[in-house]
């Protein structure tokens, strides 16, 4: 939801935890452990989007076949989220 703040009301917005994690891993004393199965398949992602929408969150649909510039931008934002992962660091 943090990736689409312009689609949400002020009360629905949440901090960008992935951006915070990105800053945290730059710290010399950071120790981040990646858990398995962190990424979701497209069907899981679309199901999660539908669930959020049913609860009043106006996040955009995942465009399976984006045609417009807006659809391509939305798809890229979702795909960027899917590609992000925590990186394990030696203890």
PDB file of N, CA and C in Angstrom:
ATOM      1  N   UNK A   1       0.816  -1.175   0.000  1.00  0.00           N
ATOM      2  CA  UNK A   1       0.000   0.000   0.000  1.00  0.00           C
ATOM      3  C   UNK A   1       0.868   1.250   0.000  1.00  0.00           C
ATOM      4  N   UNK A   2       2.059   1.147   0.578  1.00  0.00           N
ATOM      5  CA  UNK A   2       2.941   2.305   0.631  1.00  0.00           C
ATOM      6  C   UNK A   2       3.379   2.752  -0.759  1.00  0.00           C
ATOM      7  N   UNK A   3       3.337   1.847  -1.730  1.00  0.00           N
ATOM      8  CA  UNK A   3       3.759   2.191  -3.088  1.00  0.00           C
ATOM      9  C   UNK A   3       2.721   3.019  -3.839  1.00  0.00           C
ATOM     10  N   UNK A   4       1.497   3.094  -3.325  1.00  0.00           N
ATOM     11  CA  UNK A   4       0.424   3.800  -4.014  1.00  0.00           C
ATOM     12  C   UNK A   4      -0.286   4.786  -3.099  1.00  0.00           C
ATOM     13  N   UNK A   5       0.432   5.701  -2.448  1.00  0.00           N
ATOM     14  CA  UNK A   5      -0.222   6.605  -1.498  1.00  0.00           C
ATOM     15  C   UNK A   5      -1.261   7.515  -2.144  1.00  0.00           C
ATOM     16  N   UNK A   6      -1.082   7.857  -3.418  1.00  0.00           N
ATOM     17  CA  UNK A   6      -2.023   8.769  -4.068  1.00  0.00           C
ATOM     18  C   UNK A   6      -3.392   8.126  -4.298  1.00  0.00           C
ATOM     19  N   UNK A   7      -3.491   6.805  -4.185  1.00  0.00           N
ATOM     20  CA  UNK A   7      -4.766   6.116  -4.343  1.00  0.00           C
ATOM     21  C   UNK A   7      -5.507   5.971  -3.015  1.00  0.00           C
ATOM     22  N   UNK A   8      -4.848   6.286  -1.908  1.00  0.00           N
ATOM     23  CA  UNK A   8      -5.400   6.044  -0.577  1.00  0.00           C
ATOM     24  C   UNK A   8      -5.776   7.334   0.123  1.00  0.00           C
ATOM     25  N   UNK A   9      -6.678   7.213   1.069  1.00  0.00           N
ATOM     26  CA  UNK A   9      -6.986   8.361   1.915  1.00  0.00           C
ATOM     27  C   UNK A   9      -5.828   8.553   2.884  1.00  0.00           C
ATOM     28  N   UNK A  10      -5.766   9.699   3.498  1.00  0.00           N
ATOM     29  CA  UNK A  10      -4.702   9.978   4.466  1.00  0.00           C
ATOM     30  C   UNK A  10      -4.702   8.932   5.584  1.00  0.00           C
ATOM     31  N   UNK A  11      -5.877   8.531   6.040  1.00  0.00           N
ATOM     32  CA  UNK A  11      -5.984   7.557   7.131  1.00  0.00           C
ATOM     33  C   UNK A  11      -5.527   6.161   6.716  1.00  0.00           C
ATOM     34  N   UNK A  12      -5.571   5.849   5.421  1.00  0.00           N
ATOM     35  CA  UNK A  12      -5.187   4.524   4.933  1.00  0.00           C
ATOM     36  C   UNK A  12      -3.700   4.414   4.622  1.00  0.00           C
ATOM     37  N   UNK A  13      -3.006   5.518   4.552  1.00  0.00           N
ATOM     38  CA  UNK A  13      -1.591   5.492   4.170  1.00  0.00           C
ATOM     39  C   UNK A  13      -0.734   4.878   5.275  1.00  0.00           C
ATOM     40  N   UNK A  14       0.301   4.168   4.846  1.00  0.00           N
ATOM     41  CA  UNK A  14       1.223   3.517   5.774  1.00  0.00           C
ATOM     42  C   UNK A  14       2.651   3.884   5.391  1.00  0.00           C
ATOM     43  N   UNK A  15       3.578   3.804   6.342  1.00  0.00           N
ATOM     44  CA  UNK A  15       4.977   4.092   6.022  1.00  0.00           C
ATOM     45  C   UNK A  15       5.530   3.063   5.027  1.00  0.00           C
ATOM     46  N   UNK A  16       6.539   3.458   4.287  1.00  0.00           N
ATOM     47  CA  UNK A  16       7.188   2.569   3.322  1.00  0.00           C
ATOM     48  C   UNK A  16       8.250   1.754   4.052  1.00  0.00           C
ATOM     49  N   UNK A  17       7.853   0.603   4.577  1.00  0.00           N
ATOM     50  CA  UNK A  17       8.755  -0.238   5.364  1.00  0.00           C
ATOM     51  C   UNK A  17       9.922  -0.755   4.524  1.00  0.00           C
ATOM     52  N   UNK A  18       9.692  -0.991   3.224  1.00  0.00           N
ATOM     53  CA  UNK A  18      10.793  -1.467   2.381  1.00  0.00           C
ATOM     54  C   UNK A  18      11.855  -0.388   2.200  1.00  0.00           C
ATOM     55  N   UNK A  19      11.424   0.862   2.082  1.00  0.00           N
ATOM     56  CA  UNK A  19      12.396   1.959   1.997  1.00  0.00           C
ATOM     57  C   UNK A  19      13.160   2.083   3.312  1.00  0.00           C
ATOM     58  N   UNK A  20      12.443   1.919   4.431  1.00  0.00           N
ATOM     59  CA  UNK A  20      13.103   1.963   5.741  1.00  0.00           C
ATOM     60  C   UNK A  20      14.115   0.829   5.868  1.00  0.00           C
ATOM     61  N   UNK A  21      13.746  -0.364   5.401  1.00  0.00           N
ATOM     62  CA  UNK A  21      14.667  -1.497   5.428  1.00  0.00           C
ATOM     63  C   UNK A  21      15.881  -1.214   4.548  1.00  0.00           C
ATOM     64  N   UNK A  22      15.648  -0.591   3.390  1.00  0.00           N
ATOM     65  CA  UNK A  22      16.747  -0.237   2.502  1.00  0.00           C
ATOM     66  C   UNK A  22      17.759   0.672   3.170  1.00  0.00           C
ATOM     67  N   UNK A  23      17.278   1.590   4.001  1.00  0.00           N
ATOM     68  CA  UNK A  23      18.185   2.467   4.746  1.00  0.00           C
ATOM     69  C   UNK A  23      18.858   1.704   5.884  1.00  0.00           C
ATOM     70  N   UNK A  24      18.111   0.831   6.535  1.00  0.00           N
ATOM     71  CA  UNK A  24      18.653   0.071   7.661  1.00  0.00           C
ATOM     72  C   UNK A  24      19.830  -0.803   7.242  1.00  0.00           C
ATOM     73  N   UNK A  25      19.725  -1.459   6.077  1.00  0.00           N
ATOM     74  CA  UNK A  25      20.795  -2.371   5.667  1.00  0.00           C
ATOM     75  C   UNK A  25      22.088  -1.644   5.319  1.00  0.00           C
ATOM     76  N   UNK A  26      22.031  -0.333   5.194  1.00  0.00           N
ATOM     77  CA  UNK A  26      23.246   0.443   4.934  1.00  0.00           C
ATOM     78  C   UNK A  26      24.052   0.678   6.206  1.00  0.00           C
ATOM     79  N   UNK A  27      23.455   0.404   7.359  1.00  0.00           N
ATOM     80  CA  UNK A  27      24.149   0.605   8.630  1.00  0.00           C
ATOM     81  C   UNK A  27      25.181  -0.504   8.821  1.00  0.00           C
ATOM     82  N   UNK A  28      26.378  -0.173   9.313  1.00  0.00           N
ATOM     83  CA  UNK A  28      27.420  -1.184   9.457  1.00  0.00           C
ATOM     84  C   UNK A  28      27.055  -2.304  10.434  1.00  0.00           C
ATOM     85  N   UNK A  29      26.177  -2.042  11.377  1.00  0.00           N
ATOM     86  CA  UNK A  29      25.821  -3.073  12.348  1.00  0.00           C
ATOM     87  C   UNK A  29      24.514  -3.794  12.002  1.00  0.00           C
ATOM     88  N   UNK A  30      24.011  -3.593  10.793  1.00  0.00           N
ATOM     89  CA  UNK A  30      22.746  -4.224  10.389  1.00  0.00           C
ATOM     90  C   UNK A  30      22.924  -5.722  10.211  1.00  0.00           C
ATOM     91  N   UNK A  31      21.925  -6.459  10.632  1.00  0.00           N
ATOM     92  CA  UNK A  31      21.901  -7.907  10.463  1.00  0.00           C
ATOM     93  C   UNK A  31      20.482  -8.277  10.046  1.00  0.00           C
ATOM     94  N   UNK A  32      20.262  -8.408   8.743  1.00  0.00           N
ATOM     95  CA  UNK A  32      18.935  -8.663   8.209  1.00  0.00           C
ATOM     96  C   UNK A  32      18.881 -10.098   7.710  1.00  0.00           C
ATOM     97  N   UNK A  33      17.852 -10.801   8.103  1.00  0.00           N
ATOM     98  CA  UNK A  33      17.690 -12.194   7.696  1.00  0.00           C
ATOM     99  C   UNK A  33      16.497 -12.286   6.757  1.00  0.00           C
ATOM    100  N   UNK A  34      16.723 -12.825   5.579  1.00  0.00           N
ATOM    101  CA  UNK A  34      15.638 -13.010   4.605  1.00  0.00           C
ATOM    102  C   UNK A  34      14.949 -14.333   4.895  1.00  0.00           C
ATOM    103  N   UNK A  35      13.652 -14.259   5.076  1.00  0.00           N
ATOM    104  CA  UNK A  35      12.873 -15.465   5.291  1.00  0.00           C
ATOM    105  C   UNK A  35      12.484 -16.068   3.946  1.00  0.00           C
ATOM    106  N   UNK A  36      12.265 -17.371   3.882  1.00  0.00           N
ATOM    107  CA  UNK A  36      11.854 -17.979   2.612  1.00  0.00           C
ATOM    108  C   UNK A  36      10.447 -17.539   2.213  1.00  0.00           C
ATOM    109  N   UNK A  37      10.153 -17.675   0.937  1.00  0.00           N
ATOM    110  CA  UNK A  37       8.822 -17.387   0.394  1.00  0.00           C
ATOM    111  C   UNK A  37       8.387 -15.948   0.617  1.00  0.00           C
ATOM    112  N   UNK A  38       9.321 -15.013   0.483  1.00  0.00           N
ATOM    113  CA  UNK A  38       8.977 -13.612   0.702  1.00  0.00           C
ATOM    114  C   UNK A  38       8.224 -13.025  -0.487  1.00  0.00           C
ATOM    115  N   UNK A  39       8.408 -13.583  -1.675  1.00  0.00           N
ATOM    116  CA  UNK A  39       7.747 -13.009  -2.845  1.00  0.00           C
ATOM    117  C   UNK A  39       6.428 -13.731  -3.118  1.00  0.00           C
ATOM    118  N   UNK A  40       5.524 -13.033  -3.751  1.00  0.00           N
ATOM    119  CA  UNK A  40       4.215 -13.594  -4.064  1.00  0.00           C
ATOM    120  C   UNK A  40       4.097 -13.830  -5.560  1.00  0.00           C
ATOM    121  N   UNK A  41       3.322 -14.833  -5.913  1.00  0.00           N
ATOM    122  CA  UNK A  41       3.022 -15.062  -7.324  1.00  0.00           C
ATOM    123  C   UNK A  41       2.000 -14.018  -7.775  1.00  0.00           C
ATOM    124  N   UNK A  42       1.835 -13.885  -9.072  1.00  0.00           N
ATOM    125  CA  UNK A  42       0.853 -12.927  -9.595  1.00  0.00           C
ATOM    126  C   UNK A  42      -0.554 -13.266  -9.093  1.00  0.00           C
ATOM    127  N   UNK A  43      -0.988 -14.540  -9.093  1.00  0.00           N
ATOM    128  CA  UNK A  43      -2.319 -14.826  -8.539  1.00  0.00           C
ATOM    129  C   UNK A  43      -2.449 -14.435  -7.060  1.00  0.00           C
ATOM    130  N   UNK A  44      -1.403 -14.649  -6.274  1.00  0.00           N
ATOM    131  CA  UNK A  44      -1.446 -14.236  -4.866  1.00  0.00           C
ATOM    132  C   UNK A  44      -1.523 -12.718  -4.762  1.00  0.00           C
ATOM    133  N   UNK A  45      -0.757 -12.030  -5.594  1.00  0.00           N
ATOM    134  CA  UNK A  45      -0.762 -10.570  -5.579  1.00  0.00           C
ATOM    135  C   UNK A  45      -2.136 -10.028  -5.964  1.00  0.00           C
ATOM    136  N   UNK A  46      -2.721 -10.559  -7.022  1.00  0.00           N
ATOM    137  CA  UNK A  46      -4.034 -10.061  -7.442  1.00  0.00           C
ATOM    138  C   UNK A  46      -5.104 -10.377  -6.402  1.00  0.00           C
ATOM    139  N   UNK A  47      -4.995 -11.520  -5.730  1.00  0.00           N
ATOM    140  CA  UNK A  47      -5.949 -11.847  -4.662  1.00  0.00           C
ATOM    141  C   UNK A  47      -5.808 -10.864  -3.506  1.00  0.00           C
ATOM    142  N   UNK A  48      -4.572 -10.515  -3.160  1.00  0.00           N
ATOM    143  CA  UNK A  48      -4.344  -9.548  -2.077  1.00  0.00           C
ATOM    144  C   UNK A  48      -4.882  -8.172  -2.462  1.00  0.00           C
ATOM    145  N   UNK A  49      -4.693  -7.786  -3.712  1.00  0.00           N
ATOM    146  CA  UNK A  49      -5.207  -6.495  -4.190  1.00  0.00           C
ATOM    147  C   UNK A  49      -6.732  -6.480  -4.082  1.00  0.00           C
ATOM    148  N   UNK A  50      -7.383  -7.553  -4.528  1.00  0.00           N
ATOM    149  CA  UNK A  50      -8.854  -7.633  -4.460  1.00  0.00           C
ATOM    150  C   UNK A  50      -9.331  -7.560  -3.008  1.00  0.00           C
ATOM    151  N   UNK A  51      -8.617  -8.226  -2.106  1.00  0.00           N
ATOM    152  CA  UNK A  51      -9.004  -8.186  -0.692  1.00  0.00           C
ATOM    153  C   UNK A  51      -8.892  -6.768  -0.140  1.00  0.00           C
ATOM    154  N   UNK A  52      -7.794  -6.081  -0.459  1.00  0.00           N
ATOM    155  CA  UNK A  52      -7.639  -4.695  -0.008  1.00  0.00           C
ATOM    156  C   UNK A  52      -8.749  -3.814  -0.576  1.00  0.00           C
ATOM    157  N   UNK A  53      -9.045  -3.984  -1.855  1.00  0.00           N
ATOM    158  CA  UNK A  53     -10.106  -3.191  -2.485  1.00  0.00           C
ATOM    159  C   UNK A  53     -11.457  -3.459  -1.822  1.00  0.00           C
ATOM    160  N   UNK A  54     -11.718  -4.712  -1.440  1.00  0.00           N
ATOM    161  CA  UNK A  54     -12.994  -5.050  -0.798  1.00  0.00           C
ATOM    162  C   UNK A  54     -13.118  -4.429   0.585  1.00  0.00           C
ATOM    163  N   UNK A  55     -11.977  -4.050   1.159  1.00  0.00           N
ATOM    164  CA  UNK A  55     -11.975  -3.418   2.483  1.00  0.00           C
ATOM    165  C   UNK A  55     -11.883  -1.902   2.392  1.00  0.00           C
ATOM    166  N   UNK A  56     -12.053  -1.361   1.171  1.00  0.00           N
ATOM    167  CA  UNK A  56     -12.122   0.083   1.001  1.00  0.00           C
ATOM    168  C   UNK A  56     -10.827   0.766   0.596  1.00  0.00           C
ATOM    169  N   UNK A  57      -9.773   0.008   0.329  1.00  0.00           N
ATOM    170  CA  UNK A  57      -8.511   0.593  -0.111  1.00  0.00           C
ATOM    171  C   UNK A  57      -8.524   0.672  -1.635  1.00  0.00           C
ATOM    172  N   UNK A  58      -8.388   1.865  -2.175  1.00  0.00           N
ATOM    173  CA  UNK A  58      -8.515   2.080  -3.619  1.00  0.00           C
ATOM    174  C   UNK A  58      -7.199   1.868  -4.356  1.00  0.00           C
ATOM    175  N   UNK A  59      -6.490   0.793  -4.017  1.00  0.00           N
ATOM    176  CA  UNK A  59      -5.252   0.494  -4.737  1.00  0.00           C
ATOM    177  C   UNK A  59      -5.616   0.020  -6.142  1.00  0.00           C
ATOM    178  N   UNK A  60      -4.758   0.301  -7.116  1.00  0.00           N
ATOM    179  CA  UNK A  60      -5.088  -0.072  -8.495  1.00  0.00           C
ATOM    180  C   UNK A  60      -4.961  -1.575  -8.727  1.00  0.00           C
ATOM    181  N   UNK A  61      -5.702  -2.080  -9.706  1.00  0.00           N
ATOM    182  CA  UNK A  61      -5.567  -3.474 -10.125  1.00  0.00           C
ATOM    183  C   UNK A  61      -4.165  -3.690 -10.691  1.00  0.00           C
ATOM    184  N   UNK A  62      -3.692  -4.943 -10.639  1.00  0.00           N
ATOM    185  CA  UNK A  62      -2.429  -5.306 -11.275  1.00  0.00           C
ATOM    186  C   UNK A  62      -2.714  -5.515 -12.759  1.00  0.00           C
ATOM    187  N   UNK A  63      -2.159  -4.668 -13.633  1.00  0.00           N
ATOM    188  CA  UNK A  63      -2.435  -4.816 -15.066  1.00  0.00           C
ATOM    189  C   UNK A  63      -1.618  -5.964 -15.675  1.00  0.00           C
ATOM    190  N   UNK A  64      -2.302  -7.053 -16.019  1.00  0.00           N
ATOM    191  CA  UNK A  64      -1.625  -8.216 -16.591  1.00  0.00           C
ATOM    192  C   UNK A  64      -1.044  -7.906 -17.966  1.00  0.00           C
ATOM    193  N   UNK A  65      -1.733  -7.066 -18.720  1.00  0.00           N
ATOM    194  CA  UNK A  65      -1.291  -6.706 -20.068  1.00  0.00           C
ATOM    195  C   UNK A  65      -1.416  -5.191 -20.220  1.00  0.00           C
ATOM    196  N   UNK A  66      -0.475  -4.440 -19.623  1.00  0.00           N
ATOM    197  CA  UNK A  66      -0.605  -2.980 -19.627  1.00  0.00           C
ATOM    198  C   UNK A  66      -0.524  -2.399 -21.036  1.00  0.00           C
ATOM    199  N   UNK A  67      -1.450  -1.486 -21.329  1.00  0.00           N
ATOM    200  CA  UNK A  67      -1.496  -0.845 -22.642  1.00  0.00           C
ATOM    201  C   UNK A  67      -1.146   0.637 -22.561  1.00  0.00           C
ATOM    202  N   UNK A  68      -1.673   1.323 -21.563  1.00  0.00           N
ATOM    203  CA  UNK A  68      -1.455   2.766 -21.444  1.00  0.00           C
ATOM    204  C   UNK A  68      -0.205   3.039 -20.613  1.00  0.00           C
ATOM    205  N   UNK A  69       0.275   4.269 -20.678  1.00  0.00           N
ATOM    206  CA  UNK A  69       1.426   4.653 -19.860  1.00  0.00           C
ATOM    207  C   UNK A  69       1.110   4.503 -18.377  1.00  0.00           C
ATOM    208  N   UNK A  70      -0.128   4.843 -17.991  1.00  0.00           N
ATOM    209  CA  UNK A  70      -0.510   4.715 -16.579  1.00  0.00           C
ATOM    210  C   UNK A  70      -0.495   3.250 -16.142  1.00  0.00           C
ATOM    211  N   UNK A  71      -1.045   2.356 -16.966  1.00  0.00           N
ATOM    212  CA  UNK A  71      -1.040   0.929 -16.638  1.00  0.00           C
ATOM    213  C   UNK A  71       0.387   0.397 -16.554  1.00  0.00           C
ATOM    214  N   UNK A  72       1.249   0.846 -17.461  1.00  0.00           N
ATOM    215  CA  UNK A  72       2.648   0.406 -17.436  1.00  0.00           C
ATOM    216  C   UNK A  72       3.345   0.888 -16.172  1.00  0.00           C
ATOM    217  N   UNK A  73       3.043   2.115 -15.739  1.00  0.00           N
ATOM    218  CA  UNK A  73       3.647   2.656 -14.518  1.00  0.00           C
ATOM    219  C   UNK A  73       3.163   1.893 -13.288  1.00  0.00           C
ATOM    220  N   UNK A  74       1.870   1.569 -13.248  1.00  0.00           N
ATOM    221  CA  UNK A  74       1.325   0.798 -12.124  1.00  0.00           C
ATOM    222  C   UNK A  74       1.966  -0.582 -12.088  1.00  0.00           C
ATOM    223  N   UNK A  75       2.055  -1.229 -13.234  1.00  0.00           N
ATOM    224  CA  UNK A  75       2.664  -2.568 -13.301  1.00  0.00           C
ATOM    225  C   UNK A  75       4.113  -2.521 -12.832  1.00  0.00           C
ATOM    226  N   UNK A  76       4.861  -1.512 -13.266  1.00  0.00           N
ATOM    227  CA  UNK A  76       6.264  -1.391 -12.861  1.00  0.00           C
ATOM    228  C   UNK A  76       6.376  -1.216 -11.348  1.00  0.00           C
ATOM    229  N   UNK A  77       5.480  -0.463 -10.746  1.00  0.00           N
ATOM    230  CA  UNK A  77       5.525  -0.275  -9.297  1.00  0.00           C
ATOM    231  C   UNK A  77       5.260  -1.583  -8.569  1.00  0.00           C
ATOM    232  N   UNK A  78       4.247  -2.326  -9.017  1.00  0.00           N
ATOM    233  CA  UNK A  78       3.989  -3.634  -8.401  1.00  0.00           C
ATOM    234  C   UNK A  78       5.161  -4.583  -8.640  1.00  0.00           C
ATOM    235  N   UNK A  79       5.697  -4.604  -9.851  1.00  0.00           N
ATOM    236  CA  UNK A  79       6.812  -5.501 -10.152  1.00  0.00           C
ATOM    237  C   UNK A  79       8.055  -5.140  -9.346  1.00  0.00           C
ATOM    238  N   UNK A  80       8.287  -3.857  -9.118  1.00  0.00           N
ATOM    239  CA  UNK A  80       9.421  -3.425  -8.298  1.00  0.00           C
ATOM    240  C   UNK A  80       9.272  -3.969  -6.878  1.00  0.00           C
ATOM    241  N   UNK A  81       8.063  -3.926  -6.358  1.00  0.00           N
ATOM    242  CA  UNK A  81       7.803  -4.463  -5.018  1.00  0.00           C
ATOM    243  C   UNK A  81       8.066  -5.963  -5.002  1.00  0.00           C
ATOM    244  N   UNK A  82       7.623  -6.661  -6.032  1.00  0.00           N
ATOM    245  CA  UNK A  82       7.826  -8.114  -6.088  1.00  0.00           C
ATOM    246  C   UNK A  82       9.310  -8.471  -6.151  1.00  0.00           C
ATOM    247  N   UNK A  83      10.125  -7.614  -6.753  1.00  0.00           N
ATOM    248  CA  UNK A  83      11.559  -7.905  -6.887  1.00  0.00           C
ATOM    249  C   UNK A  83      12.346  -7.618  -5.619  1.00  0.00           C
ATOM    250  N   UNK A  84      11.815  -6.790  -4.726  1.00  0.00           N
ATOM    251  CA  UNK A  84      12.564  -6.406  -3.536  1.00  0.00           C
ATOM    252  C   UNK A  84      12.615  -7.559  -2.551  1.00  0.00           C
ATOM    253  N   UNK A  85      13.766  -7.718  -1.945  1.00  0.00           N
ATOM    254  CA  UNK A  85      13.952  -8.777  -0.960  1.00  0.00           C
ATOM    255  C   UNK A  85      14.924  -8.272   0.110  1.00  0.00           C
ATOM    256  N   UNK A  86      14.761  -8.799   1.305  1.00  0.00           N
ATOM    257  CA  UNK A  86      15.759  -8.536   2.341  1.00  0.00           C
ATOM    258  C   UNK A  86      17.026  -9.293   1.997  1.00  0.00           C
ATOM    259  N   UNK A  87      18.159  -8.745   2.325  1.00  0.00           N
ATOM    260  CA  UNK A  87      19.418  -9.405   2.011  1.00  0.00           C
ATOM    261  C   UNK A  87      20.066  -9.890   3.304  1.00  0.00           C
ATOM    262  N   UNK A  88      20.372 -11.187   3.385  1.00  0.00           N
ATOM    263  CA  UNK A  88      20.989 -11.678   4.607  1.00  0.00           C
ATOM    264  C   UNK A  88      22.385 -11.104   4.783  1.00  0.00           C
ATOM    265  N   UNK A  89      22.733 -10.814   6.003  1.00  0.00           N
ATOM    266  CA  UNK A  89      24.057 -10.300   6.335  1.00  0.00           C
ATOM    267  C   UNK A  89      24.695 -11.251   7.331  1.00  0.00           C
ATOM    268  N   UNK A  90      25.993 -11.460   7.224  1.00  0.00           N
ATOM    269  CA  UNK A  90      26.638 -12.338   8.205  1.00  0.00           C
ATOM    270  C   UNK A  90      26.524 -11.742   9.607  1.00  0.00           C
ATOM    271  N   UNK A  91      26.337 -12.583  10.574  1.00  0.00           N
ATOM    272  CA  UNK A  91      26.204 -12.130  11.969  1.00  0.00           C
ATOM    273  C   UNK A  91      27.550 -11.745  12.541  1.00  0.00           C
TER     274      UNK A  91
END
